[in-house]
Tab-separated table of C-alpha atoms and ligand atoms in Angstrom:
chain	number	residue	atom	x	y	z
A	1	MET	CA	0.121	0.019	-0.084
A	2	SER	CA	1.323	3.267	-0.706
A	3	ALA	CA	1.789	6.082	1.528
A	4	ILE	CA	-1.068	8.208	0.045
A	5	GLU	CA	-3.393	5.054	0.173
A	6	SER	CA	-2.525	4.369	3.650
A	7	VAL	CA	-3.741	7.865	4.523
A	8	LEU	CA	-6.707	8.276	2.205
A	9	GLY	CA	-7.824	4.806	1.576
A	10	PRO	CA	-7.575	3.080	-1.613
A	11	ARG	CA	-10.854	4.885	-3.183
A	12	LEU	CA	-9.670	8.215	-2.583
A	13	ALA	CA	-5.949	7.595	-3.617
A	14	ALA	CA	-7.273	6.141	-6.932
A	15	ALA	CA	-9.434	9.157	-7.500
A	16	ALA	CA	-6.719	11.442	-6.461
A	17	SER	CA	-4.448	9.696	-9.276
A	18	MET	CA	-6.929	9.552	-12.117
A	19	ALA	CA	-5.338	10.618	-15.439
A	20	SER	CA	-8.010	12.108	-17.487
A	21	PRO	CA	-7.277	15.979	-18.223
A	22	ARG	CA	-10.075	17.065	-15.895
A	23	GLU	CA	-9.202	14.549	-12.994
A	24	ALA	CA	-5.442	15.280	-13.451
A	25	GLU	CA	-6.358	18.654	-12.128
A	26	GLY	CA	-7.655	16.805	-9.096
A	27	VAL	CA	-10.770	18.936	-8.512
A	28	LEU	CA	-14.454	18.467	-9.553
A	29	LEU	CA	-15.948	21.171	-7.299
A	30	SER	CA	-14.201	24.255	-5.921
A	31	ALA	CA	-16.157	26.408	-3.483
A	32	ARG	CA	-14.381	29.688	-2.409
A	33	ASN	CA	-15.399	32.259	0.385
A	34	LEU	CA	-19.012	31.391	0.570
A	35	VAL	CA	-21.108	33.934	2.580
A	36	LYS	CA	-24.875	33.770	2.965
A	37	THR	CA	-26.860	36.039	5.302
A	38	TYR	CA	-30.526	35.811	5.952
A	39	ARG	CA	-32.700	38.470	7.259
A	40	ALA	CA	-34.277	37.503	10.539
A	41	ARG	CA	-37.145	39.321	12.298
A	42	GLY	CA	-36.710	42.953	12.745
A	43	HIS	CA	-33.471	44.205	11.232
A	44	ARG	CA	-31.402	41.267	12.428
A	45	ARG	CA	-29.144	39.136	10.310
A	46	VAL	CA	-28.103	35.498	10.532
A	47	GLN	CA	-24.787	34.895	8.835
A	48	ALA	CA	-25.547	31.310	7.945
A	49	LEU	CA	-22.330	30.746	5.775
A	50	SER	CA	-19.245	32.667	6.708
A	51	ASP	CA	-16.210	32.407	4.296
A	52	VAL	CA	-16.646	28.653	3.631
A	53	SER	CA	-14.117	27.273	1.071
A	54	PHE	CA	-13.366	23.588	0.012
A	55	ASP	CA	-12.652	21.314	-2.763
A	56	MET	CA	-14.086	18.071	-3.993
A	57	ILE	CA	-12.142	15.650	-5.893
A	58	PRO	CA	-13.601	13.321	-8.443
A	59	GLY	CA	-15.230	10.293	-7.020
A	60	GLU	CA	-14.948	11.132	-3.392
A	61	THR	CA	-17.690	11.480	-0.681
A	62	LEU	CA	-17.205	14.569	1.390
A	63	GLY	CA	-19.291	14.239	4.468
A	64	VAL	CA	-20.555	17.356	6.384
A	65	VAL	CA	-21.442	17.426	9.842
A	66	GLY	CA	-22.524	20.014	12.327
A	67	GLU	CA	-25.227	20.720	14.926
A	68	SER	CA	-28.572	22.145	13.686
A	69	GLY	CA	-28.372	25.626	12.485
A	70	SER	CA	-24.633	25.286	11.634
A	71	GLY	CA	-25.342	26.110	7.851
A	72	LYS	CA	-25.314	22.767	6.296
A	73	SER	CA	-28.585	22.975	4.321
A	74	THR	CA	-27.556	26.630	3.351
A	75	LEU	CA	-24.263	25.126	2.024
A	76	ALA	CA	-25.898	22.628	0.045
A	77	ARG	CA	-28.154	25.146	-1.627
A	78	ALA	CA	-25.412	27.592	-2.249
A	79	VAL	CA	-23.415	24.955	-4.092
A	80	MET	CA	-26.314	24.188	-6.353
A	81	ALA	CA	-27.144	28.019	-6.791
A	82	LEU	CA	-30.408	27.256	-5.205
A	83	PRO	CA	-30.161	30.216	-4.676
A	84	ALA	CA	-26.606	31.378	-5.170
A	85	PRO	CA	-25.151	32.875	-1.750
A	86	ASP	CA	-24.438	36.508	-1.230
A	87	ALA	CA	-20.772	36.276	-2.115
A	88	GLY	CA	-18.135	33.636	-3.038
A	89	THR	CA	-17.715	31.316	-6.070
A	90	VAL	CA	-18.225	27.818	-7.084
A	91	HIS	CA	-16.539	26.263	-10.038
A	92	PHE	CA	-17.828	22.866	-11.195
A	93	ASP	CA	-15.551	21.200	-13.701
A	94	GLY	CA	-13.792	24.437	-14.189
A	95	ALA	CA	-17.105	26.373	-14.895
A	96	PRO	CA	-18.082	29.319	-12.681
A	97	VAL	CA	-21.689	28.141	-11.514
A	98	PHE	CA	-23.080	31.302	-10.241
A	99	ALA	CA	-22.151	33.385	-13.465
A	100	ALA	CA	-24.024	30.821	-15.452
A	101	ARG	CA	-27.491	31.861	-16.861
A	102	GLY	CA	-30.074	30.138	-18.951
A	103	ALA	CA	-29.313	27.097	-21.028
A	104	PRO	CA	-25.545	26.867	-19.651
A	105	LEU	CA	-26.968	27.048	-16.086
A	106	ARG	CA	-29.488	24.263	-16.800
A	107	ALA	CA	-26.899	22.031	-18.355
A	108	LEU	CA	-24.685	22.450	-15.091
A	109	ARG	CA	-27.564	21.751	-12.937
A	110	GLN	CA	-28.139	18.512	-14.684
A	111	ARG	CA	-24.634	17.531	-13.824
A	112	MET	CA	-25.294	18.205	-10.172
A	113	GLN	CA	-28.264	16.769	-8.541
A	114	MET	CA	-29.777	17.042	-4.951
A	115	VAL	CA	-31.547	14.569	-2.641
A	116	PHE	CA	-33.434	16.275	0.248
A	117	GLN	CA	-34.214	15.258	3.887
A	118	ASP	CA	-37.997	14.745	3.690
A	119	PRO	CA	-38.650	12.577	0.975
A	120	MET	CA	-42.569	12.985	1.131
A	121	SER	CA	-42.394	16.774	0.628
A	122	SER	CA	-39.731	16.794	-2.074
A	123	LEU	CA	-42.013	14.678	-4.259
A	124	ASN	CA	-45.193	16.320	-5.865
A	125	PRO	CA	-48.039	14.408	-4.303
A	126	ALA	CA	-50.316	14.969	-7.325
A	127	HIS	CA	-47.913	13.181	-9.730
A	128	ARG	CA	-47.355	9.464	-10.297
A	129	ILE	CA	-44.010	7.872	-9.485
A	130	LEU	CA	-42.851	7.110	-12.985
A	131	ASP	CA	-43.877	10.749	-14.160
A	132	ILE	CA	-41.780	12.177	-11.284
A	133	VAL	CA	-38.707	10.170	-12.168
A	134	GLN	CA	-38.908	10.863	-15.935
A	135	MET	CA	-39.734	14.610	-15.369
A	136	PRO	CA	-35.980	15.690	-15.285
A	137	LEU	CA	-35.521	14.043	-18.606
A	138	GLU	CA	-38.450	15.681	-20.308
A	139	VAL	CA	-37.240	19.079	-18.799
A	140	ALA	CA	-33.913	18.434	-20.280
A	141	GLY	CA	-35.376	17.547	-23.434
A	142	ARG	CA	-33.145	14.351	-23.650
A	143	GLY	CA	-34.635	11.653	-25.924
A	144	ASP	CA	-38.358	10.971	-26.590
A	145	ALA	CA	-41.369	9.800	-24.484
A	146	ARG	CA	-40.328	6.084	-25.001
A	147	THR	CA	-36.773	6.509	-23.876
A	148	TRP	CA	-37.823	8.681	-21.034
A	149	ARG	CA	-40.003	5.780	-19.902
A	150	GLU	CA	-37.412	3.304	-20.402
A	151	GLN	CA	-34.780	5.438	-18.391
A	152	ALA	CA	-37.197	5.990	-15.442
A	153	MET	CA	-37.961	2.308	-15.203
A	154	GLN	CA	-34.168	1.701	-15.376
A	155	ALA	CA	-33.675	4.206	-12.609
A	156	LEU	CA	-36.260	2.841	-10.411
A	157	ALA	CA	-34.859	-0.683	-10.936
A	158	SER	CA	-31.438	0.667	-9.802
A	159	VAL	CA	-32.895	1.714	-6.427
A	160	GLY	CA	-34.637	-1.645	-5.922
A	161	LEU	CA	-38.064	-0.477	-7.108
A	162	ASP	CA	-40.193	-2.316	-9.721
A	163	GLY	CA	-41.771	0.416	-11.917
A	164	ASN	CA	-44.444	-2.045	-12.873
A	165	MET	CA	-45.506	-2.180	-9.378
A	166	VAL	CA	-44.972	1.347	-8.037
A	167	GLY	CA	-44.902	3.416	-11.270
A	168	ARG	CA	-48.559	4.212	-11.250
A	169	ARG	CA	-48.621	5.057	-7.545
A	170	ARG	CA	-48.602	8.456	-6.007
A	171	PRO	CA	-46.080	9.504	-3.196
A	172	TYR	CA	-48.442	9.030	-0.210
A	173	GLU	CA	-49.120	5.627	-1.182
A	174	LEU	CA	-45.487	4.592	-0.683
A	175	SER	CA	-43.260	4.353	2.625
A	176	GLY	CA	-40.716	6.945	3.720
A	177	GLY	CA	-38.078	4.689	2.750
A	178	GLN	CA	-39.485	3.955	-0.818
A	179	CYS	CA	-40.191	7.744	-1.221
A	180	GLN	CA	-36.418	8.322	-0.619
A	181	ARG	CA	-35.469	5.659	-3.132
A	182	VAL	CA	-37.694	7.534	-5.646
A	183	SER	CA	-36.054	10.815	-4.959
A	184	ILE	CA	-32.728	9.094	-5.414
A	185	ALA	CA	-33.888	7.609	-8.832
A	186	ARG	CA	-35.080	11.009	-9.821
A	187	ALA	CA	-31.703	12.536	-8.887
A	188	LEU	CA	-29.762	9.706	-10.918
A	189	VAL	CA	-31.798	9.533	-14.000
A	190	LEU	CA	-29.931	12.372	-15.729
A	191	ARG	CA	-26.628	10.509	-14.981
A	192	PRO	CA	-25.123	13.515	-12.715
A	193	GLU	CA	-21.485	13.647	-11.735
A	194	LEU	CA	-22.250	15.254	-8.390
A	195	LEU	CA	-24.901	14.238	-5.873
A	196	VAL	CA	-25.500	16.709	-2.967
A	197	CYS	CA	-27.509	14.714	-0.233
A	198	ASP	CA	-28.918	16.935	2.530
A	199	GLU	CA	-29.846	14.631	5.561
A	200	PRO	CA	-30.931	12.058	3.220
A	201	VAL	CA	-31.692	9.436	5.820
A	202	SER	CA	-32.455	11.745	8.709
A	203	ALA	CA	-36.157	11.098	8.390
A	204	LEU	CA	-36.048	7.367	8.102
A	205	ASP	CA	-36.240	4.629	10.637
A	206	VAL	CA	-32.791	3.217	11.566
A	207	SER	CA	-33.474	-0.127	9.626
A	208	VAL	CA	-34.326	1.674	6.486
A	209	GLN	CA	-31.450	4.141	6.769
A	210	ALA	CA	-28.906	1.449	6.307
A	211	GLN	CA	-30.765	0.320	3.302
A	212	VAL	CA	-30.782	3.745	1.709
A	213	LEU	CA	-27.223	4.230	2.699
A	214	ASN	CA	-26.111	1.119	0.980
A	215	LEU	CA	-28.219	2.181	-1.936
A	216	LEU	CA	-26.385	5.395	-2.285
A	217	GLU	CA	-22.954	3.676	-1.986
A	218	ASP	CA	-24.145	1.156	-4.755
A	219	ALA	CA	-25.312	4.225	-6.911
A	220	LYS	CA	-22.042	6.004	-6.325
A	221	ALA	CA	-20.005	3.136	-7.456
A	222	ALA	CA	-22.142	2.232	-10.363
A	223	HIS	CA	-22.351	5.962	-11.853
A	224	ASN	CA	-18.713	7.108	-10.622
A	225	LEU	CA	-20.454	9.774	-8.569
A	226	THR	CA	-18.823	12.524	-6.580
A	227	MET	CA	-20.976	13.033	-3.451
A	228	LEU	CA	-21.493	15.796	-0.748
A	229	PHE	CA	-23.204	14.039	2.169
A	230	ILE	CA	-24.505	16.115	4.815
A	231	SER	CA	-25.840	14.640	8.174
A	232	HIS	CA	-25.829	15.644	11.867
A	233	ASP	CA	-25.243	12.101	12.641
A	234	LEU	CA	-21.575	11.415	12.999
A	235	GLY	CA	-21.767	7.706	12.831
A	236	VAL	CA	-23.596	7.818	9.489
A	237	VAL	CA	-21.055	10.309	8.111
A	238	ARG	CA	-18.139	8.075	9.333
A	239	GLY	CA	-19.436	5.100	7.502
A	240	ILE	CA	-19.911	6.996	4.081
A	241	SER	CA	-17.358	9.717	3.761
A	242	ASP	CA	-13.753	9.676	2.484
A	243	ARG	CA	-13.193	12.992	3.882
A	244	VAL	CA	-15.329	15.026	6.635
A	245	MET	CA	-15.847	18.806	7.011
A	246	VAL	CA	-17.172	20.064	10.532
A	247	MET	CA	-19.198	23.007	10.651
A	248	TYR	CA	-19.972	25.250	13.653
A	249	LEU	CA	-22.382	28.383	13.263
A	250	GLY	CA	-21.546	28.929	9.698
A	251	LYS	CA	-17.867	28.199	9.590
A	252	VAL	CA	-15.712	25.204	8.846
A	253	CYS	CA	-13.895	24.179	12.088
A	254	GLU	CA	-11.962	21.182	10.793
A	255	LEU	CA	-11.560	19.355	7.315
A	256	ALA	CA	-9.751	15.942	7.364
A	257	PRO	CA	-9.557	12.526	5.732
A	258	THR	CA	-12.379	10.580	7.767
A	259	ASP	CA	-9.828	8.150	9.767
A	260	ALA	CA	-7.729	11.092	10.813
A	261	LEU	CA	-10.714	13.217	11.821
A	262	TYR	CA	-12.216	10.434	13.943
A	263	ARG	CA	-8.989	9.218	15.241
A	264	SER	CA	-7.398	12.409	16.186
A	265	PRO	CA	-9.610	15.528	15.873
A	266	ARG	CA	-7.617	18.600	16.213
A	267	HIS	CA	-10.371	21.255	16.619
A	268	PRO	CA	-11.675	21.185	20.190
A	269	TYR	CA	-15.322	21.515	18.931
A	270	THR	CA	-14.685	18.278	16.676
A	271	ALA	CA	-13.387	16.548	19.918
A	272	THR	CA	-16.427	17.431	21.885
A	273	LEU	CA	-18.709	16.450	19.378
A	274	LEU	CA	-17.000	13.024	19.123
A	275	ALA	CA	-17.057	12.689	22.952
A	276	SER	CA	-20.994	13.267	22.693
A	277	VAL	CA	-21.419	10.068	20.819
A	278	PRO	CA	-19.899	7.529	23.155
A	279	SER	CA	-19.633	4.804	20.717
A	280	LEU	CA	-17.499	7.177	18.329
A	281	GLU	CA	-15.278	8.315	20.815
A	282	PRO	CA	-11.613	7.265	20.583
A	283	SER	CA	-11.079	5.041	23.508
A	284	ARG	CA	-10.412	6.965	26.610
A	285	ARG	CA	-6.856	5.881	26.927
A	286	ALA	CA	-6.332	7.021	23.091
A	287	ARG	CA	-7.938	10.125	23.508
A	288	HIS	CA	-5.474	12.961	24.168
A	289	PRO	CA	-5.348	14.326	27.705
A	290	ASP	CA	-5.804	17.777	26.299
A	291	ALA	CA	-9.082	17.039	24.562
A	292	PRO	CA	-11.872	18.494	26.162
A	293	ALA	CA	-14.638	15.989	27.154
A	294	SER	CA	-17.492	18.351	26.652
A	295	ALA	CA	-18.249	21.926	25.596
A	296	ARG	CA	-19.318	24.445	28.079
A	297	GLY	CA	-22.769	26.085	27.789
A	298	GLU	CA	-25.144	26.178	24.939
A	299	THR	CA	-24.631	27.034	21.383
A	300	PRO	CA	-24.636	30.938	20.958
A	301	SER	CA	-27.569	32.434	19.108
A	302	PRO	CA	-26.723	32.629	15.366
A	303	LEU	CA	-28.128	36.250	15.728
A	304	ALA	CA	-25.082	37.211	17.958
A	305	VAL	CA	-22.125	35.077	17.216
A	306	PRO	CA	-18.927	35.609	19.280
A	307	SER	CA	-16.261	37.713	17.948
A	308	GLY	CA	-13.054	35.991	16.745
A	309	CYS	CA	-13.564	32.290	16.908
A	310	ARG	CA	-17.150	31.433	17.099
A	311	PHE	CA	-16.484	28.512	19.442
A	312	ARG	CA	-14.491	30.397	21.878
A	313	THR	CA	-17.296	30.931	24.343
A	314	ARG	CA	-17.657	27.173	24.774
A	315	CYS	CA	-14.108	26.318	24.391
A	316	PRO	CA	-11.832	25.200	27.221
A	317	ARG	CA	-8.568	26.154	25.381
A	318	ALA	CA	-9.855	29.688	24.492
A	319	SER	CA	-7.473	32.716	25.031
A	320	GLU	CA	-7.563	36.400	24.567
A	321	ARG	CA	-6.326	35.914	20.820
A	322	CYS	CA	-9.487	33.875	20.172
A	323	ALA	CA	-11.823	36.786	20.778
A	324	GLN	CA	-9.688	39.101	18.725
A	325	GLU	CA	-8.713	37.157	15.633
A	326	VAL	CA	-10.774	34.816	13.431
A	327	PRO	CA	-8.928	31.501	13.066
A	328	GLN	CA	-8.202	30.566	9.354
A	329	LEU	CA	-8.656	26.963	8.247
A	330	LEU	CA	-5.090	26.000	7.788
A	331	ALA	CA	-3.178	22.674	7.038
A	332	VAL	CA	-1.883	20.946	10.286
A	333	ALA	CA	1.294	19.100	10.163
A	334	GLY	CA	2.129	15.988	11.991
A	335	THR	CA	-1.107	14.074	11.757
A	336	HIS	CA	-0.009	11.517	9.293
A	337	GLY	CA	3.760	11.708	9.307
A	338	PRO	CA	5.923	11.244	6.083
A	339	GLY	CA	3.754	11.204	2.931
A	340	GLU	CA	1.057	13.359	4.302
A	341	PRO	CA	-0.851	14.931	1.403
A	342	GLN	CA	-0.977	18.549	1.467
A	343	GLY	CA	-3.331	20.929	-0.063
A	344	PRO	CA	-7.128	19.960	-0.581
A	345	LEU	CA	-6.703	16.518	0.796
A	346	GLY	CA	-4.754	17.171	3.860
A	347	HIS	CA	-5.870	17.732	7.608
A	348	ALA	CA	-6.952	21.225	8.048
A	349	VAL	CA	-8.096	23.184	11.175
A	350	ALA	CA	-9.493	26.689	12.070
A	351	CYS	CA	-8.234	27.116	15.552
A	352	HIS	CA	-5.422	29.233	17.336
A	353	HIS	CA	-4.875	26.455	19.789
A	354	PRO	CA	-5.505	23.079	17.933
A	355	LEU	CA	-5.180	19.975	20.045
A	356	PRO	CA	-1.835	18.475	19.575
A	357	ALA	CA	-1.168	15.404	17.174
A	358	PRO	CA	-1.275	12.288	19.203
A	359	ASP	CA	2.208	10.733	19.683
B	1	LIG	P1	-28.547	23.225	9.246
B	1	LIG	O1	-28.850	22.922	7.949
B	1	LIG	O2	-27.090	22.987	9.481
B	1	LIG	O3	-29.331	22.974	10.277
B	1	LIG	P2	-29.324	25.769	7.832
B	1	LIG	O4	-28.472	26.112	6.851
B	1	LIG	O5	-30.705	25.417	7.795
B	1	LIG	O6	-28.558	24.952	9.081
B	1	LIG	O7	-29.360	27.150	8.732
B	1	LIG	C1	-28.306	27.979	9.215
B	1	LIG	C2	-28.832	29.198	9.972
B	1	LIG	O8	-29.556	29.987	9.109
B	1	LIG	C3	-29.700	28.930	10.988
B	1	LIG	O9	-29.452	29.744	12.062
B	1	LIG	C4	-31.155	29.195	10.404
B	1	LIG	O10	-32.163	29.465	11.409
B	1	LIG	C5	-30.834	30.188	9.475
B	1	LIG	N1	-31.826	30.151	8.440
B	1	LIG	C6	-31.774	29.158	7.498
B	1	LIG	N2	-32.710	29.399	6.443
B	1	LIG	C7	-33.277	30.580	6.786
B	1	LIG	C8	-34.311	31.407	5.982
B	1	LIG	N3	-34.856	31.204	4.912
B	1	LIG	N4	-34.548	32.647	6.727
B	1	LIG	C9	-33.909	33.125	7.874
B	1	LIG	N5	-32.933	32.407	8.412
B	1	LIG	C10	-32.571	31.148	8.032
B	2	LIG	MG1	-30.319	21.213	7.412
């Protein structure tokens, strides 16, 4: 096993070394300095995304975790330009997404599809399942009525549904798990390159969650998809992601290959998140003595975020500097030893006093 494989795992290492011209550049989607502010009641404002930047390489699954309100859904929508954020850029396969209009924007959107949390409300209750799944093909004007039907049947089959059985039903006649399969079929029917999944299993029973996660993994392999996978569930994200990005109050705290993040979190917030899920916490002996066991107090109101580091009011390691200076997301050294990939695939943390690397 090469050094890069031992750090990234074989899948991500293979993706990182693919040779076609686009992939040689190593990036399918590049988000820079995304900012999104919502108006709240009165004249108050919520900065739901604050200077968020990251890259995605072809074939990887990038997991996004964070508490409710940390900006995950806003990020998903920003990436898809649904709507575009207030500032920042997203490039997809080199094309600026927010600058695109009309036909070029529609063409880009077909290459990037989204699966939402609530399968029922994301499917039009008045439409039949087969029509829902073939609609994107009709809108895109690809093929004719006969091929639309064939491709919709295939997409349904690929998510384990028989179009002859469910095709004429309406969403409310299916279970939540079946509806989520339909949403995935609808997202896949255009053969996208990027799938953005916003809490795709959070509304499902635990037993059904596993089926839908397996299905996403299979679809990803079959279609060579790149996936942005959002969830507040750290266990789910760990199972499916090659790399993980941790968000807190609209900012990225930490971004790292999955194993590195779960084995040796460097941001105090990541450490407290992991500590809050006992089954995921690194064994107490393995955990670094400096790692905080739990964060103090409540998450601050998004209407009044702390100056400097947004986590500082809850952070046991906070100093005066944390109140003055916003920490930038920077690569940390020493997590993986020799051969550590730098740049977009390394371990990065936004903290003035990161937890030390384990020995
Ligand atoms: P998450 O998906 O991580 O729960 P969101 O992206 O939905 O987070 O929300 C981030 C912040 O933006 C929250 O404080 C939320 O209340 C606020 N927010 C989200 N959507 C809107 C909206 N349409 N109008 C006003 N505030 C919003
Ligand atoms: Mg959300």
